[in-house]
């Protein structure tokens, strides 16, 4: 059974930093692309960032480019998102998700809430 | 980035109704499009991939069609458990982009 478990969410002040992690199990982690998708309160889904299985490719939404960094440790089946220069508009539930690099997102974690507020 | 325009943003329907949701891409995405269902407080669930391929375990009342820039999700006979928000997502290129969502409510 595929499981994705996010951690690291919390309250952070504007301009601050936060790191999210996602522990994966139940599939061959290194062969799958991984993504972060977020959802602001009462709003729709926004794809944030994705990384290929071997970390050779990484992409970002324009809204986070230059502030967020995605990475992965295939030896520990873990995905990361380092978020810097956080803004109020980054407040959202952040989902970890998996899928083929050239295919759809097919599995999702339950999400972790990030709140950016003073 | 490719823009995905989904319509309507919300609709009210009754159990047994046929429901159609559309998604239009700002440029061609071949058939690289998925449809997701999300219920309140839950993670999204993939219903359809490659525009028309029903995922295992998804009821056959759900169907998808389209290619290029115009896509449709159809629920042939709405059931109580189908009241949710639906999103399209293009997986043609990066950055991936979602439609704005369609909330299906009870009439």
PDB file of C-alpha atoms in Angstrom:
ATOM      1  CA  UNK A   1       0.000   0.000   0.000  1.00  0.00           C
ATOM      2  CA  UNK A   2       1.359   3.395  -1.019  1.00  0.00           C
ATOM      3  CA  UNK A   3       1.757   5.756   1.917  1.00  0.00           C
ATOM      4  CA  UNK A   4       2.924   9.348   1.883  1.00  0.00           C
ATOM      5  CA  UNK A   5       3.285  11.063   5.243  1.00  0.00           C
ATOM      6  CA  UNK A   6       4.039  14.773   5.389  1.00  0.00           C
ATOM      7  CA  UNK A   7       5.547  16.532   8.379  1.00  0.00           C
ATOM      8  CA  UNK A   8       7.070  19.873   9.280  1.00  0.00           C
ATOM      9  CA  UNK A   9       4.117  22.190   8.948  1.00  0.00           C
ATOM     10  CA  UNK A  10       3.377  24.886  11.477  1.00  0.00           C
ATOM     11  CA  UNK A  11       3.178  28.580  12.178  1.00  0.00           C
ATOM     12  CA  UNK A  12       5.932  30.834  10.811  1.00  0.00           C
ATOM     13  CA  UNK A  13       6.300  34.585  10.591  1.00  0.00           C
ATOM     14  CA  UNK A  14       6.373  36.407   7.259  1.00  0.00           C
ATOM     15  CA  UNK A  15       9.872  36.341   5.850  1.00  0.00           C
ATOM     16  CA  UNK A  16      10.688  33.180   7.764  1.00  0.00           C
ATOM     17  CA  UNK A  17      11.641  29.696   6.620  1.00  0.00           C
ATOM     18  CA  UNK A  18      10.206  26.239   7.039  1.00  0.00           C
ATOM     19  CA  UNK A  19      11.141  22.758   5.858  1.00  0.00           C
ATOM     20  CA  UNK A  20       8.638  20.084   4.957  1.00  0.00           C
ATOM     21  CA  UNK A  21       9.321  16.364   4.695  1.00  0.00           C
ATOM     22  CA  UNK A  22       7.397  13.508   3.156  1.00  0.00           C
ATOM     23  CA  UNK A  23       8.142   9.902   4.092  1.00  0.00           C
ATOM     24  CA  UNK A  24       7.166   7.458   1.365  1.00  0.00           C
ATOM     25  CA  UNK A  25       6.525   3.733   1.534  1.00  0.00           C
ATOM     26  CA  UNK A  26       4.826   0.963  -0.401  1.00  0.00           C
ATOM     27  CA  UNK A  27       6.454   1.651  -3.773  1.00  0.00           C
ATOM     28  CA  UNK A  28       9.893   1.963  -5.374  1.00  0.00           C
ATOM     29  CA  UNK A  29      10.449   5.581  -4.420  1.00  0.00           C
ATOM     30  CA  UNK A  30      13.459   6.234  -6.645  1.00  0.00           C
ATOM     31  CA  UNK A  31      11.560   5.402  -9.834  1.00  0.00           C
ATOM     32  CA  UNK A  32       8.773   7.911  -9.281  1.00  0.00           C
ATOM     33  CA  UNK A  33       8.582  11.654  -9.689  1.00  0.00           C
ATOM     34  CA  UNK A  34       7.338  13.512  -6.654  1.00  0.00           C
ATOM     35  CA  UNK A  35       5.435  16.749  -6.344  1.00  0.00           C
ATOM     36  CA  UNK A  36       4.261  19.238  -3.764  1.00  0.00           C
ATOM     37  CA  UNK A  37       0.759  20.603  -4.254  1.00  0.00           C
ATOM     38  CA  UNK A  38      -0.837  23.174  -1.977  1.00  0.00           C
ATOM     39  CA  UNK A  39      -4.323  24.382  -1.188  1.00  0.00           C
ATOM     40  CA  UNK A  40      -4.957  27.698   0.510  1.00  0.00           C
ATOM     41  CA  UNK A  41      -7.951  27.773   2.876  1.00  0.00           C
ATOM     42  CA  UNK A  42     -11.156  27.619   0.859  1.00  0.00           C
ATOM     43  CA  UNK A  43      -9.274  27.748  -2.438  1.00  0.00           C
ATOM     44  CA  UNK A  44      -8.336  25.385  -5.242  1.00  0.00           C
ATOM     45  CA  UNK A  45      -5.320  23.176  -5.790  1.00  0.00           C
ATOM     46  CA  UNK A  46      -2.006  24.717  -6.855  1.00  0.00           C
ATOM     47  CA  UNK A  47       0.924  22.616  -8.097  1.00  0.00           C
ATOM     48  CA  UNK A  48       4.040  23.976  -6.371  1.00  0.00           C
ATOM     49  CA  UNK A  49       7.042  21.900  -7.405  1.00  0.00           C
ATOM     50  CA  UNK A  50       8.107  18.560  -8.832  1.00  0.00           C
ATOM     51  CA  UNK A  51      11.285  16.505  -8.984  1.00  0.00           C
ATOM     52  CA  UNK A  52      12.247  13.503 -11.090  1.00  0.00           C
ATOM     53  CA  UNK A  53      13.126  10.138  -9.597  1.00  0.00           C
ATOM     54  CA  UNK A  54      16.852  10.645  -9.887  1.00  0.00           C
ATOM     55  CA  UNK A  55      16.731  14.359  -9.054  1.00  0.00           C
ATOM     56  CA  UNK A  56      17.963  15.314 -12.534  1.00  0.00           C
ATOM     57  CA  UNK A  57      14.934  17.505 -13.130  1.00  0.00           C
ATOM     58  CA  UNK A  58      13.134  19.922 -10.846  1.00  0.00           C
ATOM     59  CA  UNK A  59      10.465  22.476 -11.674  1.00  0.00           C
ATOM     60  CA  UNK A  60       8.618  25.170  -9.774  1.00  0.00           C
ATOM     61  CA  UNK A  61       5.501  27.264 -10.091  1.00  0.00           C
ATOM     62  CA  UNK A  62       6.284  30.910 -10.818  1.00  0.00           C
ATOM     63  CA  UNK A  63       4.718  31.839  -7.472  1.00  0.00           C
ATOM     64  CA  UNK A  64       7.481  30.057  -5.529  1.00  0.00           C
ATOM     65  CA  UNK A  65      10.444  30.104  -7.905  1.00  0.00           C
ATOM     66  CA  UNK A  66      13.559  31.389  -6.198  1.00  0.00           C
ATOM     67  CA  UNK A  67      12.074  30.944  -2.720  1.00  0.00           C
ATOM     68  CA  UNK A  68      11.319  27.206  -2.502  1.00  0.00           C
ATOM     69  CA  UNK A  69      13.679  24.287  -3.121  1.00  0.00           C
ATOM     70  CA  UNK A  70      12.590  20.705  -3.676  1.00  0.00           C
ATOM     71  CA  UNK A  71      14.905  17.769  -3.058  1.00  0.00           C
ATOM     72  CA  UNK A  72      14.792  14.075  -2.254  1.00  0.00           C
ATOM     73  CA  UNK A  73      16.837  11.399  -0.530  1.00  0.00           C
ATOM     74  CA  UNK A  74      16.191   8.105  -2.277  1.00  0.00           C
ATOM     75  CA  UNK A  75      18.200   6.189   0.329  1.00  0.00           C
ATOM     76  CA  UNK A  76      15.657   7.284   2.928  1.00  0.00           C
ATOM     77  CA  UNK A  77      12.558   7.372   0.703  1.00  0.00           C
ATOM     78  CA  UNK A  78      12.009  10.984   1.677  1.00  0.00           C
ATOM     79  CA  UNK A  79      10.966  14.114  -0.178  1.00  0.00           C
ATOM     80  CA  UNK A  80      11.725  17.619   1.055  1.00  0.00           C
ATOM     81  CA  UNK A  81      10.567  21.171   0.455  1.00  0.00           C
ATOM     82  CA  UNK A  82      12.603  24.036   1.846  1.00  0.00           C
ATOM     83  CA  UNK A  83      10.549  27.225   1.928  1.00  0.00           C
ATOM     84  CA  UNK A  84      12.247  30.587   2.384  1.00  0.00           C
ATOM     85  CA  UNK A  85      10.994  34.184   2.391  1.00  0.00           C
ATOM     86  CA  UNK A  86       7.528  32.978   3.297  1.00  0.00           C
ATOM     87  CA  UNK A  87       4.547  35.210   2.646  1.00  0.00           C
ATOM     88  CA  UNK A  88       1.002  35.252   3.965  1.00  0.00           C
ATOM     89  CA  UNK A  89      -0.163  33.921   0.615  1.00  0.00           C
ATOM     90  CA  UNK A  90       1.916  30.772   1.143  1.00  0.00           C
ATOM     91  CA  UNK A  91      -0.510  29.762   3.893  1.00  0.00           C
ATOM     92  CA  UNK A  92      -1.978  26.441   2.777  1.00  0.00           C
ATOM     93  CA  UNK A  93      -2.200  22.729   3.281  1.00  0.00           C
ATOM     94  CA  UNK A  94       0.807  21.237   1.508  1.00  0.00           C
ATOM     95  CA  UNK A  95       0.345  17.814  -0.049  1.00  0.00           C
ATOM     96  CA  UNK A  96       3.105  15.431  -1.046  1.00  0.00           C
ATOM     97  CA  UNK A  97       2.165  13.465  -4.166  1.00  0.00           C
ATOM     98  CA  UNK A  98       3.682  10.836  -6.439  1.00  0.00           C
ATOM     99  CA  UNK A  99       3.417   9.945 -10.093  1.00  0.00           C
ATOM    100  CA  UNK A 100       5.420   9.139 -13.170  1.00  0.00           C
ATOM    101  CA  UNK A 101       7.608  11.981 -14.466  1.00  0.00           C
ATOM    102  CA  UNK A 102       5.575  12.069 -17.684  1.00  0.00           C
ATOM    103  CA  UNK A 103       2.292  10.970 -16.163  1.00  0.00           C
ATOM    104  CA  UNK A 104      -0.430  12.016 -13.755  1.00  0.00           C
ATOM    105  CA  UNK A 105      -0.166  12.477 -10.024  1.00  0.00           C
ATOM    106  CA  UNK A 106      -1.742   9.324  -8.680  1.00  0.00           C
ATOM    107  CA  UNK A 107      -1.076   9.117  -4.933  1.00  0.00           C
ATOM    108  CA  UNK A 108      -1.392  11.820  -2.326  1.00  0.00           C
ATOM    109  CA  UNK A 109      -0.500  12.284   1.308  1.00  0.00           C
ATOM    110  CA  UNK A 110      -2.960  13.745   3.792  1.00  0.00           C
ATOM    111  CA  UNK A 111      -1.266  17.115   3.884  1.00  0.00           C
ATOM    112  CA  UNK A 112       0.430  19.366   6.411  1.00  0.00           C
ATOM    113  CA  UNK A 113      -0.741  22.878   7.250  1.00  0.00           C
ATOM    114  CA  UNK A 114       1.625  25.814   6.874  1.00  0.00           C
ATOM    115  CA  UNK A 115       0.458  29.109   8.345  1.00  0.00           C
ATOM    116  CA  UNK A 116       2.399  32.287   7.641  1.00  0.00           C
ATOM    117  CA  UNK A 117       1.334  34.973  10.071  1.00  0.00           C
ATOM    118  CA  UNK A 118       2.751  37.431  12.560  1.00  0.00           C
TER     119      UNK A 118
ATOM    120  CA  UNK B   1       2.835  27.939 -18.111  1.00  0.00           C
ATOM    121  CA  UNK B   2      -0.233  26.322 -19.625  1.00  0.00           C
ATOM    122  CA  UNK B   3      -3.464  27.767 -18.274  1.00  0.00           C
ATOM    123  CA  UNK B   4      -6.343  25.414 -17.549  1.00  0.00           C
ATOM    124  CA  UNK B   5      -9.798  26.990 -17.600  1.00  0.00           C
ATOM    125  CA  UNK B   6     -12.462  24.886 -15.952  1.00  0.00           C
ATOM    126  CA  UNK B   7     -16.193  25.486 -16.076  1.00  0.00           C
ATOM    127  CA  UNK B   8     -18.531  25.888 -14.434  1.00  0.00           C
ATOM    128  CA  UNK B   9     -17.010  26.900 -11.114  1.00  0.00           C
ATOM    129  CA  UNK B  10     -19.993  25.386  -9.349  1.00  0.00           C
ATOM    130  CA  UNK B  11     -23.219  23.626 -10.174  1.00  0.00           C
ATOM    131  CA  UNK B  12     -26.274  22.358  -8.369  1.00  0.00           C
ATOM    132  CA  UNK B  13     -27.686  19.003  -9.391  1.00  0.00           C
ATOM    133  CA  UNK B  14     -29.965  16.267  -8.135  1.00  0.00           C
ATOM    134  CA  UNK B  15     -29.266  12.603  -7.563  1.00  0.00           C
ATOM    135  CA  UNK B  16     -29.638  10.845 -10.895  1.00  0.00           C
ATOM    136  CA  UNK B  17     -28.739  13.888 -12.994  1.00  0.00           C
ATOM    137  CA  UNK B  18     -26.173  13.810 -15.759  1.00  0.00           C
ATOM    138  CA  UNK B  19     -23.363  16.251 -15.011  1.00  0.00           C
ATOM    139  CA  UNK B  20     -20.740  17.613 -17.403  1.00  0.00           C
ATOM    140  CA  UNK B  21     -17.634  19.586 -16.456  1.00  0.00           C
ATOM    141  CA  UNK B  22     -15.295  21.053 -19.024  1.00  0.00           C
ATOM    142  CA  UNK B  23     -11.631  21.988 -18.993  1.00  0.00           C
ATOM    143  CA  UNK B  24      -9.869  24.007 -21.683  1.00  0.00           C
ATOM    144  CA  UNK B  25      -6.106  24.294 -22.050  1.00  0.00           C
ATOM    145  CA  UNK B  26      -4.417  27.442 -23.328  1.00  0.00           C
ATOM    146  CA  UNK B  27      -2.365  25.261 -25.659  1.00  0.00           C
ATOM    147  CA  UNK B  28      -2.567  21.660 -26.809  1.00  0.00           C
ATOM    148  CA  UNK B  29      -1.766  19.022 -24.193  1.00  0.00           C
ATOM    149  CA  UNK B  30      -2.452  15.941 -26.351  1.00  0.00           C
ATOM    150  CA  UNK B  31      -4.436  13.665 -24.021  1.00  0.00           C
ATOM    151  CA  UNK B  32      -2.190  14.369 -21.016  1.00  0.00           C
ATOM    152  CA  UNK B  33      -4.978  15.341 -18.660  1.00  0.00           C
ATOM    153  CA  UNK B  34      -6.310  13.922 -15.445  1.00  0.00           C
ATOM    154  CA  UNK B  35      -9.478  14.476 -13.450  1.00  0.00           C
ATOM    155  CA  UNK B  36      -9.512  14.493  -9.651  1.00  0.00           C
ATOM    156  CA  UNK B  37     -12.245  14.396  -7.035  1.00  0.00           C
ATOM    157  CA  UNK B  38     -11.770  16.094  -3.688  1.00  0.00           C
ATOM    158  CA  UNK B  39     -14.067  15.911  -0.694  1.00  0.00           C
ATOM    159  CA  UNK B  40     -13.833  18.392   2.211  1.00  0.00           C
ATOM    160  CA  UNK B  41     -10.820  17.814   4.434  1.00  0.00           C
ATOM    161  CA  UNK B  42      -9.497  15.028   2.226  1.00  0.00           C
ATOM    162  CA  UNK B  43      -6.710  14.668  -0.317  1.00  0.00           C
ATOM    163  CA  UNK B  44      -7.679  14.608  -3.985  1.00  0.00           C
ATOM    164  CA  UNK B  45      -8.312  11.286  -5.678  1.00  0.00           C
ATOM    165  CA  UNK B  46      -7.404  10.488  -9.275  1.00  0.00           C
ATOM    166  CA  UNK B  47     -10.493   9.428 -11.224  1.00  0.00           C
ATOM    167  CA  UNK B  48      -9.360   9.539 -14.838  1.00  0.00           C
ATOM    168  CA  UNK B  49      -5.941   9.730 -16.478  1.00  0.00           C
ATOM    169  CA  UNK B  50      -4.911  10.232 -20.089  1.00  0.00           C
ATOM    170  CA  UNK B  51      -8.172  12.125 -20.629  1.00  0.00           C
ATOM    171  CA  UNK B  52     -10.369   9.028 -20.748  1.00  0.00           C
ATOM    172  CA  UNK B  53      -8.771   6.152 -18.828  1.00  0.00           C
ATOM    173  CA  UNK B  54     -10.829   5.250 -15.780  1.00  0.00           C
ATOM    174  CA  UNK B  55      -8.757   4.382 -12.729  1.00  0.00           C
ATOM    175  CA  UNK B  56      -9.228   1.023 -11.048  1.00  0.00           C
ATOM    176  CA  UNK B  57     -12.103   1.058  -8.593  1.00  0.00           C
ATOM    177  CA  UNK B  58     -13.706   4.227  -9.967  1.00  0.00           C
ATOM    178  CA  UNK B  59     -17.391   3.711 -10.832  1.00  0.00           C
ATOM    179  CA  UNK B  60     -18.228   3.463 -14.516  1.00  0.00           C
ATOM    180  CA  UNK B  61     -20.664   6.396 -14.258  1.00  0.00           C
ATOM    181  CA  UNK B  62     -17.549   8.587 -14.510  1.00  0.00           C
ATOM    182  CA  UNK B  63     -16.128   9.123 -17.974  1.00  0.00           C
ATOM    183  CA  UNK B  64     -13.717  11.489 -19.638  1.00  0.00           C
ATOM    184  CA  UNK B  65     -13.207  12.628 -23.189  1.00  0.00           C
ATOM    185  CA  UNK B  66     -11.279  15.102 -25.258  1.00  0.00           C
ATOM    186  CA  UNK B  67      -7.865  15.757 -26.697  1.00  0.00           C
ATOM    187  CA  UNK B  68      -5.740  18.759 -27.529  1.00  0.00           C
ATOM    188  CA  UNK B  69      -7.303  21.714 -25.751  1.00  0.00           C
ATOM    189  CA  UNK B  70     -10.851  20.689 -24.838  1.00  0.00           C
ATOM    190  CA  UNK B  71     -11.784  18.048 -22.293  1.00  0.00           C
ATOM    191  CA  UNK B  72     -14.917  16.850 -20.544  1.00  0.00           C
ATOM    192  CA  UNK B  73     -15.678  14.938 -17.370  1.00  0.00           C
ATOM    193  CA  UNK B  74     -19.143  13.382 -17.326  1.00  0.00           C
ATOM    194  CA  UNK B  75     -21.002  11.767 -14.453  1.00  0.00           C
ATOM    195  CA  UNK B  76     -23.814   9.852 -16.088  1.00  0.00           C
ATOM    196  CA  UNK B  77     -26.062   9.508 -13.037  1.00  0.00           C
ATOM    197  CA  UNK B  78     -25.047  11.561 -10.022  1.00  0.00           C
ATOM    198  CA  UNK B  79     -24.929   9.666  -6.747  1.00  0.00           C
ATOM    199  CA  UNK B  80     -24.929  11.090  -3.197  1.00  0.00           C
ATOM    200  CA  UNK B  81     -21.246  10.255  -2.750  1.00  0.00           C
ATOM    201  CA  UNK B  82     -20.337  12.255  -5.874  1.00  0.00           C
ATOM    202  CA  UNK B  83     -21.002  15.622  -4.272  1.00  0.00           C
ATOM    203  CA  UNK B  84     -17.479  17.032  -4.163  1.00  0.00           C
ATOM    204  CA  UNK B  85     -15.112  19.374  -5.976  1.00  0.00           C
ATOM    205  CA  UNK B  86     -13.542  18.238  -9.237  1.00  0.00           C
ATOM    206  CA  UNK B  87     -10.278  19.431 -10.753  1.00  0.00           C
ATOM    207  CA  UNK B  88      -8.484  18.868 -14.029  1.00  0.00           C
ATOM    208  CA  UNK B  89      -4.674  18.747 -14.140  1.00  0.00           C
ATOM    209  CA  UNK B  90      -2.489  18.824 -17.230  1.00  0.00           C
ATOM    210  CA  UNK B  91       0.519  16.505 -17.089  1.00  0.00           C
ATOM    211  CA  UNK B  92       1.774  17.425 -20.562  1.00  0.00           C
ATOM    212  CA  UNK B  93       4.619  19.555 -19.269  1.00  0.00           C
ATOM    213  CA  UNK B  94       6.063  21.361 -16.278  1.00  0.00           C
ATOM    214  CA  UNK B  95       4.977  23.346 -14.434  1.00  0.00           C
ATOM    215  CA  UNK B  96       1.878  21.252 -13.976  1.00  0.00           C
ATOM    216  CA  UNK B  97      -1.309  23.313 -13.797  1.00  0.00           C
ATOM    217  CA  UNK B  98      -4.745  22.677 -12.336  1.00  0.00           C
ATOM    218  CA  UNK B  99      -8.097  24.001 -13.380  1.00  0.00           C
ATOM    219  CA  UNK B 100      -9.832  26.243 -10.851  1.00  0.00           C
ATOM    220  CA  UNK B 101     -12.182  23.469  -9.722  1.00  0.00           C
ATOM    221  CA  UNK B 102     -15.903  22.725 -10.032  1.00  0.00           C
ATOM    222  CA  UNK B 103     -17.944  22.304  -6.875  1.00  0.00           C
ATOM    223  CA  UNK B 104     -20.867  19.938  -7.373  1.00  0.00           C
ATOM    224  CA  UNK B 105     -23.588  20.682  -4.844  1.00  0.00           C
ATOM    225  CA  UNK B 106     -26.937  19.146  -4.001  1.00  0.00           C
ATOM    226  CA  UNK B 107     -29.947  20.881  -5.524  1.00  0.00           C
TER     227      UNK B 107
END
